[in-house]
JSON list of C-alpha atoms in Angstrom, two decimals:
[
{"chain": "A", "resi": 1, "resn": "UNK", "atom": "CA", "xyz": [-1.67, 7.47, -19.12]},
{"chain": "A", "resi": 2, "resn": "UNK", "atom": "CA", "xyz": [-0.67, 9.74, -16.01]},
{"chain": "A", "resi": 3, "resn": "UNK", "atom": "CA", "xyz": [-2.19, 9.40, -13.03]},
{"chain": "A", "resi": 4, "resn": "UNK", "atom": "CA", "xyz": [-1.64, 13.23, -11.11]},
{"chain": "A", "resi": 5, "resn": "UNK", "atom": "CA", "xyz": [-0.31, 12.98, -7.47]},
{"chain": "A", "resi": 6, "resn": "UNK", "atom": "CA", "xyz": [-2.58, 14.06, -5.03]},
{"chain": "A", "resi": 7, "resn": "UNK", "atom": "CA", "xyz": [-2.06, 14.69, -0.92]},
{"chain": "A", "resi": 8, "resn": "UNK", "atom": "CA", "xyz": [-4.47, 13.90, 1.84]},
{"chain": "A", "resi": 9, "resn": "UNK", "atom": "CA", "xyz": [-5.02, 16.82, 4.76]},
{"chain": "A", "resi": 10, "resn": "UNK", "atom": "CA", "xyz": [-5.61, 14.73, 7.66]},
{"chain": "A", "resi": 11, "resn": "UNK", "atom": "CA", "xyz": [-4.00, 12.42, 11.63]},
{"chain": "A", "resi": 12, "resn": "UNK", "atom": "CA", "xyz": [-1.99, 7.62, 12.77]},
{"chain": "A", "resi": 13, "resn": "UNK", "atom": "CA", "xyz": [1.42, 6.27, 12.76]},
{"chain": "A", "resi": 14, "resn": "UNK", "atom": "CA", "xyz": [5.12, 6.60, 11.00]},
{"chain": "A", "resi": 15, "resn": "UNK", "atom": "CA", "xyz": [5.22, 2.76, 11.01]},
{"chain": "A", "resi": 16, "resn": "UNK", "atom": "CA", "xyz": [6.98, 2.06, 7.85]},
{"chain": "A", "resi": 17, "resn": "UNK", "atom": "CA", "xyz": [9.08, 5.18, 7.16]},
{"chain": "A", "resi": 18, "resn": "UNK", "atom": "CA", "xyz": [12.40, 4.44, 7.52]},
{"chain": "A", "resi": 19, "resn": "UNK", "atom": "CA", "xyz": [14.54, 6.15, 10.19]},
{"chain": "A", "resi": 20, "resn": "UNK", "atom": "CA", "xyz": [17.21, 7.24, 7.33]},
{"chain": "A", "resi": 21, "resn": "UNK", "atom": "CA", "xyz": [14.49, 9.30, 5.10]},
{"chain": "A", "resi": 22, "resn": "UNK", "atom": "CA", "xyz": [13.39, 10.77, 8.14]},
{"chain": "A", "resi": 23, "resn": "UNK", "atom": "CA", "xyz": [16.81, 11.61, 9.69]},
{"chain": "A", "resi": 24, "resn": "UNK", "atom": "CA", "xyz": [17.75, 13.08, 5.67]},
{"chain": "A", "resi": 25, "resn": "UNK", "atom": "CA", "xyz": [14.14, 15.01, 4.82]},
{"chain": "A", "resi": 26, "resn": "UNK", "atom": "CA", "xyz": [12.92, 15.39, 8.40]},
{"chain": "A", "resi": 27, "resn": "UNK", "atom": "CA", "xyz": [9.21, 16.28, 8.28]},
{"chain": "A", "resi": 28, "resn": "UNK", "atom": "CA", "xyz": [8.93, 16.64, 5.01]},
{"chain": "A", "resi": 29, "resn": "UNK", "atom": "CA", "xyz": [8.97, 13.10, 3.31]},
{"chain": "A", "resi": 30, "resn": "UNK", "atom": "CA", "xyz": [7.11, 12.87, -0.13]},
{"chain": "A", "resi": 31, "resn": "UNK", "atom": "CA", "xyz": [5.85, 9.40, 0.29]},
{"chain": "A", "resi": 32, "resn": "UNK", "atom": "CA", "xyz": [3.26, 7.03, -2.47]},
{"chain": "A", "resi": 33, "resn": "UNK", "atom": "CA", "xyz": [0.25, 5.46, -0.09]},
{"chain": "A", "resi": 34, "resn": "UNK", "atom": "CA", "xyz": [-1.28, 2.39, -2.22]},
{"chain": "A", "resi": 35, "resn": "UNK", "atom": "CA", "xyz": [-4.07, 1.68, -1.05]},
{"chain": "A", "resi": 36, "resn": "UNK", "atom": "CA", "xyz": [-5.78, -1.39, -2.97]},
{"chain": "A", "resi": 37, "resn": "UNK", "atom": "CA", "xyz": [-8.91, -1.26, -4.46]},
{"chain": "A", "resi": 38, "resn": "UNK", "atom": "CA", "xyz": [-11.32, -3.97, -3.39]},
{"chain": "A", "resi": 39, "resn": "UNK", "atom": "CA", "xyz": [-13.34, -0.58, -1.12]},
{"chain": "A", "resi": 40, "resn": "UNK", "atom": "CA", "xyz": [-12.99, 2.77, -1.04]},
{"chain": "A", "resi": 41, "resn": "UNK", "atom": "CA", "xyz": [-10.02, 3.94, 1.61]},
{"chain": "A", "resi": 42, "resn": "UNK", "atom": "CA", "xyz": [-12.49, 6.94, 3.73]},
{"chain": "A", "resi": 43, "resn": "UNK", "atom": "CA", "xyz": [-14.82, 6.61, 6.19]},
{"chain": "A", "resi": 44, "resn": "UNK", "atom": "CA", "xyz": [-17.60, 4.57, 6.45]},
{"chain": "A", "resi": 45, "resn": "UNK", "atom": "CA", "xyz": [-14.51, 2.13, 6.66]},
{"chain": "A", "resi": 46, "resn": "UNK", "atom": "CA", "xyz": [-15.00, -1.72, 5.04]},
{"chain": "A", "resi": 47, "resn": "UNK", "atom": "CA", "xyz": [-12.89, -2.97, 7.14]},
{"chain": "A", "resi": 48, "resn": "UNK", "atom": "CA", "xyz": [-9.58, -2.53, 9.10]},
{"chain": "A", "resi": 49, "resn": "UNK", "atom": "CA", "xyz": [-6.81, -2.47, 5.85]},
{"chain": "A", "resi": 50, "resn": "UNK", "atom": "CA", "xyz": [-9.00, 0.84, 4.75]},
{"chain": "A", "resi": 51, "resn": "UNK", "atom": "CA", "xyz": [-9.18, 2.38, 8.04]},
{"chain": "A", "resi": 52, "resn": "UNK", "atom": "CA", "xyz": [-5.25, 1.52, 8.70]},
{"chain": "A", "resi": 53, "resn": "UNK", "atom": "CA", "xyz": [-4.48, 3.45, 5.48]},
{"chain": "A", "resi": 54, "resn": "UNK", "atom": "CA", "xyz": [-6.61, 6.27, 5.62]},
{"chain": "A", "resi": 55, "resn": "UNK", "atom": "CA", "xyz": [-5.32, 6.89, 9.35]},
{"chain": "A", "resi": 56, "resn": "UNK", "atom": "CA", "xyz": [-1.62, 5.80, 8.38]},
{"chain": "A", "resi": 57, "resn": "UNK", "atom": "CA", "xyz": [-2.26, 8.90, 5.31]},
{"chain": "A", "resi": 58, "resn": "UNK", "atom": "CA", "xyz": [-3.72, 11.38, 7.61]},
{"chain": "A", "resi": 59, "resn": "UNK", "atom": "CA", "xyz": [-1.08, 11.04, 10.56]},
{"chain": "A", "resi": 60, "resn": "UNK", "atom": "CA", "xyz": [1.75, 11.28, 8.27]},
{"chain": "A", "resi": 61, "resn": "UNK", "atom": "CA", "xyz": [0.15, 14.31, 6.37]},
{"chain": "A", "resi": 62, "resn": "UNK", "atom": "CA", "xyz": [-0.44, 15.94, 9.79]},
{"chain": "A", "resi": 63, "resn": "UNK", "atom": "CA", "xyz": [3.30, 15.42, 10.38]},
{"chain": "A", "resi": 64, "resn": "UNK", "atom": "CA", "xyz": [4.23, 17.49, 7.75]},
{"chain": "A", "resi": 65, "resn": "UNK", "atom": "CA", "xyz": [4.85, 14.46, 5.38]},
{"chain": "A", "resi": 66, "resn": "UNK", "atom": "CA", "xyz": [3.49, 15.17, 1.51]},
{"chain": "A", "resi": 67, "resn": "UNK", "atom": "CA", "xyz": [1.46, 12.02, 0.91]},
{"chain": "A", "resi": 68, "resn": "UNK", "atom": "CA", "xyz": [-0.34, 10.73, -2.25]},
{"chain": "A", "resi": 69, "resn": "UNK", "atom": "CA", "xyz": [-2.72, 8.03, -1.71]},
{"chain": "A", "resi": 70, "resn": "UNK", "atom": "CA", "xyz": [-3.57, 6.17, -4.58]},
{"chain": "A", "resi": 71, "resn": "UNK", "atom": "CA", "xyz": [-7.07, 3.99, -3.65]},
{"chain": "A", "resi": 72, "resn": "UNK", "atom": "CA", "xyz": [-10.68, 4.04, -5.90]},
{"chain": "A", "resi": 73, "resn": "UNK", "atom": "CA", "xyz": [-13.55, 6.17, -6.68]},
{"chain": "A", "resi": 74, "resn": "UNK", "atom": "CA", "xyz": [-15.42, 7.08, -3.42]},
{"chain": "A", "resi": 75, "resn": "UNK", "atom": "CA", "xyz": [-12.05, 7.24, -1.36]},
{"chain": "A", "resi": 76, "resn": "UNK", "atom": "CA", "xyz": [-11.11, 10.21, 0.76]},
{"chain": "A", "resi": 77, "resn": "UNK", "atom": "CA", "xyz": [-11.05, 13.82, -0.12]},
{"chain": "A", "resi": 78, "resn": "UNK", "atom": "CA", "xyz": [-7.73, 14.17, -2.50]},
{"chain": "A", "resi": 79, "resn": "UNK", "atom": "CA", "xyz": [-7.05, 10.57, -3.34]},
{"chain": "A", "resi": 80, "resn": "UNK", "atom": "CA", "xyz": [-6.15, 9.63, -6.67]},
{"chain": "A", "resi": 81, "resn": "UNK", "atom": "CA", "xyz": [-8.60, 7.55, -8.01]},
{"chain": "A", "resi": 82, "resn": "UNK", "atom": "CA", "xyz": [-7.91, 4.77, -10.13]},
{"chain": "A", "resi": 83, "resn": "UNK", "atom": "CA", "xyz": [-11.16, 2.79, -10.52]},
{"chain": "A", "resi": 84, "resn": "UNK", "atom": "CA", "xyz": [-14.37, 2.14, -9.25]},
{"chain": "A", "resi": 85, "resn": "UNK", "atom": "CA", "xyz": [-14.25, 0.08, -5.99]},
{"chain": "A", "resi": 86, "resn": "UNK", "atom": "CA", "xyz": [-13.67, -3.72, -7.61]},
{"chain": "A", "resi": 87, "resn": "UNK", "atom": "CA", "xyz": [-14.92, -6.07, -4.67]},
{"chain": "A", "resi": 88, "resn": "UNK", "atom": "CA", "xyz": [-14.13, -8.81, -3.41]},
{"chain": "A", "resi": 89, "resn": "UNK", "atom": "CA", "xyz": [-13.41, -12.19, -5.72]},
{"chain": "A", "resi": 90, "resn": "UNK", "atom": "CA", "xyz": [-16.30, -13.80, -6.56]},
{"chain": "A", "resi": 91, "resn": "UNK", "atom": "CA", "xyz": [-15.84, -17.48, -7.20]},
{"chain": "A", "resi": 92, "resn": "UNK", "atom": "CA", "xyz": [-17.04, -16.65, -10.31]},
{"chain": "A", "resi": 93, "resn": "UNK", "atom": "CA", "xyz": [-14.17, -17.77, -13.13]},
{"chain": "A", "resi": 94, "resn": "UNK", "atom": "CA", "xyz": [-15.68, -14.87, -15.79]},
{"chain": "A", "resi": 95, "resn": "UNK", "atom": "CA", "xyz": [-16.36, -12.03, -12.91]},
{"chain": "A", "resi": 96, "resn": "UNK", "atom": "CA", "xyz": [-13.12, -12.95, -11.24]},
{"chain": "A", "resi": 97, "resn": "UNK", "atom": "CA", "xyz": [-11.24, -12.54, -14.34]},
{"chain": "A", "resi": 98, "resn": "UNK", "atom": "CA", "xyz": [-12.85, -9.30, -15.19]},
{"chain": "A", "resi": 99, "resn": "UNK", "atom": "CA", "xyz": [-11.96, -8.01, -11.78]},
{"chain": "A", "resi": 100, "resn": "UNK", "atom": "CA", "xyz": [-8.48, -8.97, -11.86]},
{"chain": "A", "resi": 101, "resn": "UNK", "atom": "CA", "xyz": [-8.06, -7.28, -15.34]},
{"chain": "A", "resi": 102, "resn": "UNK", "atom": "CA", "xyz": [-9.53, -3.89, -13.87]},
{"chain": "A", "resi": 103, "resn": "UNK", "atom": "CA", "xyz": [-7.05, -4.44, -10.98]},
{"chain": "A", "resi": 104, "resn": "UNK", "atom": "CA", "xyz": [-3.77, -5.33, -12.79]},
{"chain": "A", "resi": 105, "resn": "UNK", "atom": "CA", "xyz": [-4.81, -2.43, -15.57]},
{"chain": "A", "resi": 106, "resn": "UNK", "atom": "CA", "xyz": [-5.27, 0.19, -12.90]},
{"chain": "A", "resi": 107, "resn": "UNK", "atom": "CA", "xyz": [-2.13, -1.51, -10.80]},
{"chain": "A", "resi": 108, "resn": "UNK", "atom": "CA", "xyz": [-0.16, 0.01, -13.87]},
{"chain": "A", "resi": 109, "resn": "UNK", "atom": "CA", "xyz": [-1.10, 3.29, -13.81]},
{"chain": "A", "resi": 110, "resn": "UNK", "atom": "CA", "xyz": [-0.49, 3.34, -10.56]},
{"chain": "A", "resi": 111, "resn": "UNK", "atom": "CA", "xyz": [3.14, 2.22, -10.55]},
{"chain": "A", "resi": 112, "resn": "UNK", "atom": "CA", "xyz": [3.46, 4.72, -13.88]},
{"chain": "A", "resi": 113, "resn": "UNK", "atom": "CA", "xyz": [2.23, 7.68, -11.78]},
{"chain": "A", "resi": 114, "resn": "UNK", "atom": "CA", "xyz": [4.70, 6.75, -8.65]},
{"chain": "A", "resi": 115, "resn": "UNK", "atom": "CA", "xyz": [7.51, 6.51, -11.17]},
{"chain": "A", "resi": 116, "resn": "UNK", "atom": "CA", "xyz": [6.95, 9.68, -12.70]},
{"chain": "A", "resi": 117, "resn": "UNK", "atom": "CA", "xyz": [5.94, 11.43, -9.18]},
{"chain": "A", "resi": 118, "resn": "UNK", "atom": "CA", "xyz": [9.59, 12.53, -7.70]},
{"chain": "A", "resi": 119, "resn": "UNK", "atom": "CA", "xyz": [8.54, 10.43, -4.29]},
{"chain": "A", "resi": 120, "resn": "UNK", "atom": "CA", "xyz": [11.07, 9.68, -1.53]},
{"chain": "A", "resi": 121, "resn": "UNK", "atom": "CA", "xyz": [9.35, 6.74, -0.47]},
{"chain": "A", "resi": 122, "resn": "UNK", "atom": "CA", "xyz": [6.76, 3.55, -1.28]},
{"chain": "A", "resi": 123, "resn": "UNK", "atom": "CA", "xyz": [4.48, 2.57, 0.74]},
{"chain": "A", "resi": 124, "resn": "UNK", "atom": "CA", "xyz": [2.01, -0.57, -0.32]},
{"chain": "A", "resi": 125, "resn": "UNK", "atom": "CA", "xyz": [-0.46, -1.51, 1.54]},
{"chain": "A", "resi": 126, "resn": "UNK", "atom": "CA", "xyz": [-2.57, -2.29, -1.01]},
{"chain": "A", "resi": 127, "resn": "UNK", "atom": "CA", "xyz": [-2.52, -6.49, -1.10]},
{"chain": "A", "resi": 128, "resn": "UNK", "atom": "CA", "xyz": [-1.43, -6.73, -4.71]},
{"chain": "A", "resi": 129, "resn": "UNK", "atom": "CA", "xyz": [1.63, -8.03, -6.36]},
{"chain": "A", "resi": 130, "resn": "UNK", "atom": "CA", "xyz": [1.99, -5.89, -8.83]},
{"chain": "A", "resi": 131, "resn": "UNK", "atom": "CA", "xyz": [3.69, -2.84, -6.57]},
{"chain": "A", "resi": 132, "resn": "UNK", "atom": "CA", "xyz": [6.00, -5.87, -5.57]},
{"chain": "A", "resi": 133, "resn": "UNK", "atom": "CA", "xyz": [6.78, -6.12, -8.98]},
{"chain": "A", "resi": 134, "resn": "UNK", "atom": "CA", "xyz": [7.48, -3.18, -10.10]},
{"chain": "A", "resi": 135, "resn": "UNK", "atom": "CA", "xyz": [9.84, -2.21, -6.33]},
{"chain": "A", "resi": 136, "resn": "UNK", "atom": "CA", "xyz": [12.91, -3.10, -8.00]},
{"chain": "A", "resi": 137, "resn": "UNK", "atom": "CA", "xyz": [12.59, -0.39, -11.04]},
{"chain": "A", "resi": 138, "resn": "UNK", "atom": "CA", "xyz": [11.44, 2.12, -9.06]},
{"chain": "A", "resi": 139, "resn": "UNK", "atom": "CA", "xyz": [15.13, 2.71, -7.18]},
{"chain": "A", "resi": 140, "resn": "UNK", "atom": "CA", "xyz": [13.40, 4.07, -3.93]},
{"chain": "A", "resi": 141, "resn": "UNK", "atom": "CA", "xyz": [12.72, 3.21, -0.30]},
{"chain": "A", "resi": 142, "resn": "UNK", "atom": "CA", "xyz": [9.57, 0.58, -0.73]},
{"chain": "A", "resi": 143, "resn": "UNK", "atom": "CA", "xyz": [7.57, -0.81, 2.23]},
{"chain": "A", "resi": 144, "resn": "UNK", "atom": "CA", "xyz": [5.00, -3.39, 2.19]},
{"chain": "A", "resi": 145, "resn": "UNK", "atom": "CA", "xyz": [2.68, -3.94, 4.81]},
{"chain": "A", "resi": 146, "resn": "UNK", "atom": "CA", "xyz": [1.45, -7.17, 5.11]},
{"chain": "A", "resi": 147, "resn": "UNK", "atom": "CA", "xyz": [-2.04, -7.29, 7.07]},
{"chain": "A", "resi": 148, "resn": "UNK", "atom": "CA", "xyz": [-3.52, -10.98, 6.18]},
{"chain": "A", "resi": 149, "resn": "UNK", "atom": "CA", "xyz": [-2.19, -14.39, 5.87]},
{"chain": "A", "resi": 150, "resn": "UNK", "atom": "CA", "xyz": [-0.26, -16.01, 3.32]},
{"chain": "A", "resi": 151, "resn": "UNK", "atom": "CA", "xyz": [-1.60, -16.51, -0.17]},
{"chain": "A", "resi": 152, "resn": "UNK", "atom": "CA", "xyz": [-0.84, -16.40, -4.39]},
{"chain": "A", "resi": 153, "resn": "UNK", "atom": "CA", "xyz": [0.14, -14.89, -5.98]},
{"chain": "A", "resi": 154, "resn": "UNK", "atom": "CA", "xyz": [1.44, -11.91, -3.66]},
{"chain": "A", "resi": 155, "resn": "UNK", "atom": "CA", "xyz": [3.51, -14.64, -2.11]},
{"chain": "A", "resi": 156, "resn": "UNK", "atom": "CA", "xyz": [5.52, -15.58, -5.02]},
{"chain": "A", "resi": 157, "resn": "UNK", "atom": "CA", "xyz": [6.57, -12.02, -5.83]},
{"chain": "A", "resi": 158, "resn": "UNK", "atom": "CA", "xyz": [7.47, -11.51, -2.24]},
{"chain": "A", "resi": 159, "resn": "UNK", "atom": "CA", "xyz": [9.84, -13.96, -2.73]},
{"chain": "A", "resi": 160, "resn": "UNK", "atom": "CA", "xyz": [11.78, -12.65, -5.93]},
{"chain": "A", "resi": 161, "resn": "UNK", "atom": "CA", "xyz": [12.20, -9.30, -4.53]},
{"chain": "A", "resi": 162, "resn": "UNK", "atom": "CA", "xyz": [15.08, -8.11, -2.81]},
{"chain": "A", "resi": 163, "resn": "UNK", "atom": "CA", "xyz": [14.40, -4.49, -2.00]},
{"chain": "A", "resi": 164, "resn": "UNK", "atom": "CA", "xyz": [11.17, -4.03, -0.48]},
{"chain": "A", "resi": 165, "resn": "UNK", "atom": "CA", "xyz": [11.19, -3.75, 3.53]},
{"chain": "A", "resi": 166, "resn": "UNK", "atom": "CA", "xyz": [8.56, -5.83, 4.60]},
{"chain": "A", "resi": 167, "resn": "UNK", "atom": "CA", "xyz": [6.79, -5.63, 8.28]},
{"chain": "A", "resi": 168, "resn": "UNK", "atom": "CA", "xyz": [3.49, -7.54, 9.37]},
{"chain": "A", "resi": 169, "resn": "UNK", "atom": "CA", "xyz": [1.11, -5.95, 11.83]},
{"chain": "A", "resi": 170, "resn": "UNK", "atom": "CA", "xyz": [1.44, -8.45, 14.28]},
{"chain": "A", "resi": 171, "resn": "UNK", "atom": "CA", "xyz": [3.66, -10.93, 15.62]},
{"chain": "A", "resi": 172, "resn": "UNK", "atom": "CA", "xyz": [1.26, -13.84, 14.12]},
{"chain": "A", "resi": 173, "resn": "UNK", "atom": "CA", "xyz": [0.99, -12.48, 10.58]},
{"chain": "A", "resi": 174, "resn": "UNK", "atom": "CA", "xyz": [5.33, -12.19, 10.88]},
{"chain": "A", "resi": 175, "resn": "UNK", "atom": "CA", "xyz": [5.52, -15.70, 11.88]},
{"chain": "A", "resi": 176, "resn": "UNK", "atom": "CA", "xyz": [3.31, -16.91, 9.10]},
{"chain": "A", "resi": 177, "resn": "UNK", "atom": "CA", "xyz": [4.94, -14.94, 6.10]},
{"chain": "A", "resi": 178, "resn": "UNK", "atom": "CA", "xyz": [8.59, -15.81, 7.47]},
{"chain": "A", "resi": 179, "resn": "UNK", "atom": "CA", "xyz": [9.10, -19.06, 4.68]},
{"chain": "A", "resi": 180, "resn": "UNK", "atom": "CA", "xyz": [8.80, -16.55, 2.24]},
{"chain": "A", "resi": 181, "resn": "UNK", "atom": "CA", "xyz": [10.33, -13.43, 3.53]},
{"chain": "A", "resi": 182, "resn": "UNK", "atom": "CA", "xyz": [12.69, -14.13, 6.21]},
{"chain": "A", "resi": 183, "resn": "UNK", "atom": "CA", "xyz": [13.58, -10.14, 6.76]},
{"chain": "A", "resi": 184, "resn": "UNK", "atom": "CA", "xyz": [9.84, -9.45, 8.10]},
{"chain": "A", "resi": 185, "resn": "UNK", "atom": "CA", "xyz": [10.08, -7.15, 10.89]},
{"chain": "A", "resi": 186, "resn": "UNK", "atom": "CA", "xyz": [6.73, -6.14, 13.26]},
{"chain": "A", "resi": 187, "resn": "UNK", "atom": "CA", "xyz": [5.40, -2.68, 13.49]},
{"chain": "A", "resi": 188, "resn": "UNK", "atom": "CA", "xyz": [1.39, -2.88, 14.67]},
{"chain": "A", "resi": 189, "resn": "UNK", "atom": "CA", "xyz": [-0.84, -1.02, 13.17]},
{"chain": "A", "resi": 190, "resn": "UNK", "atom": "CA", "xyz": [-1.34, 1.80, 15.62]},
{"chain": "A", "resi": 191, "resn": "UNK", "atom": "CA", "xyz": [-4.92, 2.49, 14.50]},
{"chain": "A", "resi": 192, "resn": "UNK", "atom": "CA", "xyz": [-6.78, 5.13, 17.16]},
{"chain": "A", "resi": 193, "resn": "UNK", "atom": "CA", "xyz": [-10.34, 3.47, 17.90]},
{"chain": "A", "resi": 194, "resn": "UNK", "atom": "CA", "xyz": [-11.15, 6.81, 19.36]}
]
């Protein structure tokens, strides 16, 4: 089941796009935003991960990048939705379960549509482990942005792959996620509060 592509028209930050693909495409880098879907990525913002990615998709679109965001239902204007909004866990075992399912399902068509999409570059910031585990097929650039502390199972697939470039948004973050992936680097998240 294909998921199309879709690009955002709005402003933030290149943090994450490697010197190289800029250097080779110049303005002009087709790049796969994953957003996660706990909230919608578009204002009235959740919280700071949505407002990060909707500002990282607008800046680089307003560079001249072609971006697809991939986030839920109720996201901004252009991004391809794979679900309603799922929330956060519950503590419930049964609503939990159910949530995860939704998650890993739409996960898949995610990763399905980014293989099929012709993109120069991955970006996750989307808190789930299974972009991580699908980086290695995918034979492109991939980034993952790591914006909370440590935790399962995200961890454990950080630490079998090889060929994701991963960077924390702070110093803190870096020195918390270095047991499991040495190679973090720190790029902050560059968000404009204005």
């Amino acid at each position: 089941s294909g998921v199309p592509s879709a690009r955002m028209h709005e402003p933030a930050s290149m943090a994450g796009v490697p010197a190289r693909l800029l250097a080779r495409y110049g303005a002009g880098v087709k790049i796969a935003l994953l957003g996660h879907l706990k909230f919608p990525i578009g204002p009235p913002f959740a919280g700071g991960l949505e407002r990060h990615t909707h500002a990282l998709a607008t800046g680089l679109r307003a560079r001249g990048h072609d971006v697809a965001l991939y986030a839920t239902e109720g996201s901004a204007p252009g991004a391809v939705a794979l679900c309603a909004p799922t929330g956060p866990l519950t503590g419930d075992p049964s609503r939990d379960a159910a949530i995860e399912a939704v998650e890993e399902a739409a996960y898949g068509r995610m990763m399905e549509a980014v293989a099929k999409g012709g993109f120069d570059l991955v970006h996750a910031n989307c808190l789930h482990d299974r972009p991580l585990r699908a980086a290695h097929e995918l034979g492109l650039p991939f980034v993952t942005v790591l914006h909370v502390p440590l935790y399962e199972p995200f961890a454990s697939s950080l630490r079998s792959v090889t060929t994701a470039r991963v960077v924390a948004v702070s110093a803190m973050l870096a020195d918390i996620w270095r047991p499991v992936a040495p190679q973090v680097e720190v790029i902050g998240n560059g968000v404009d509060l204005e």
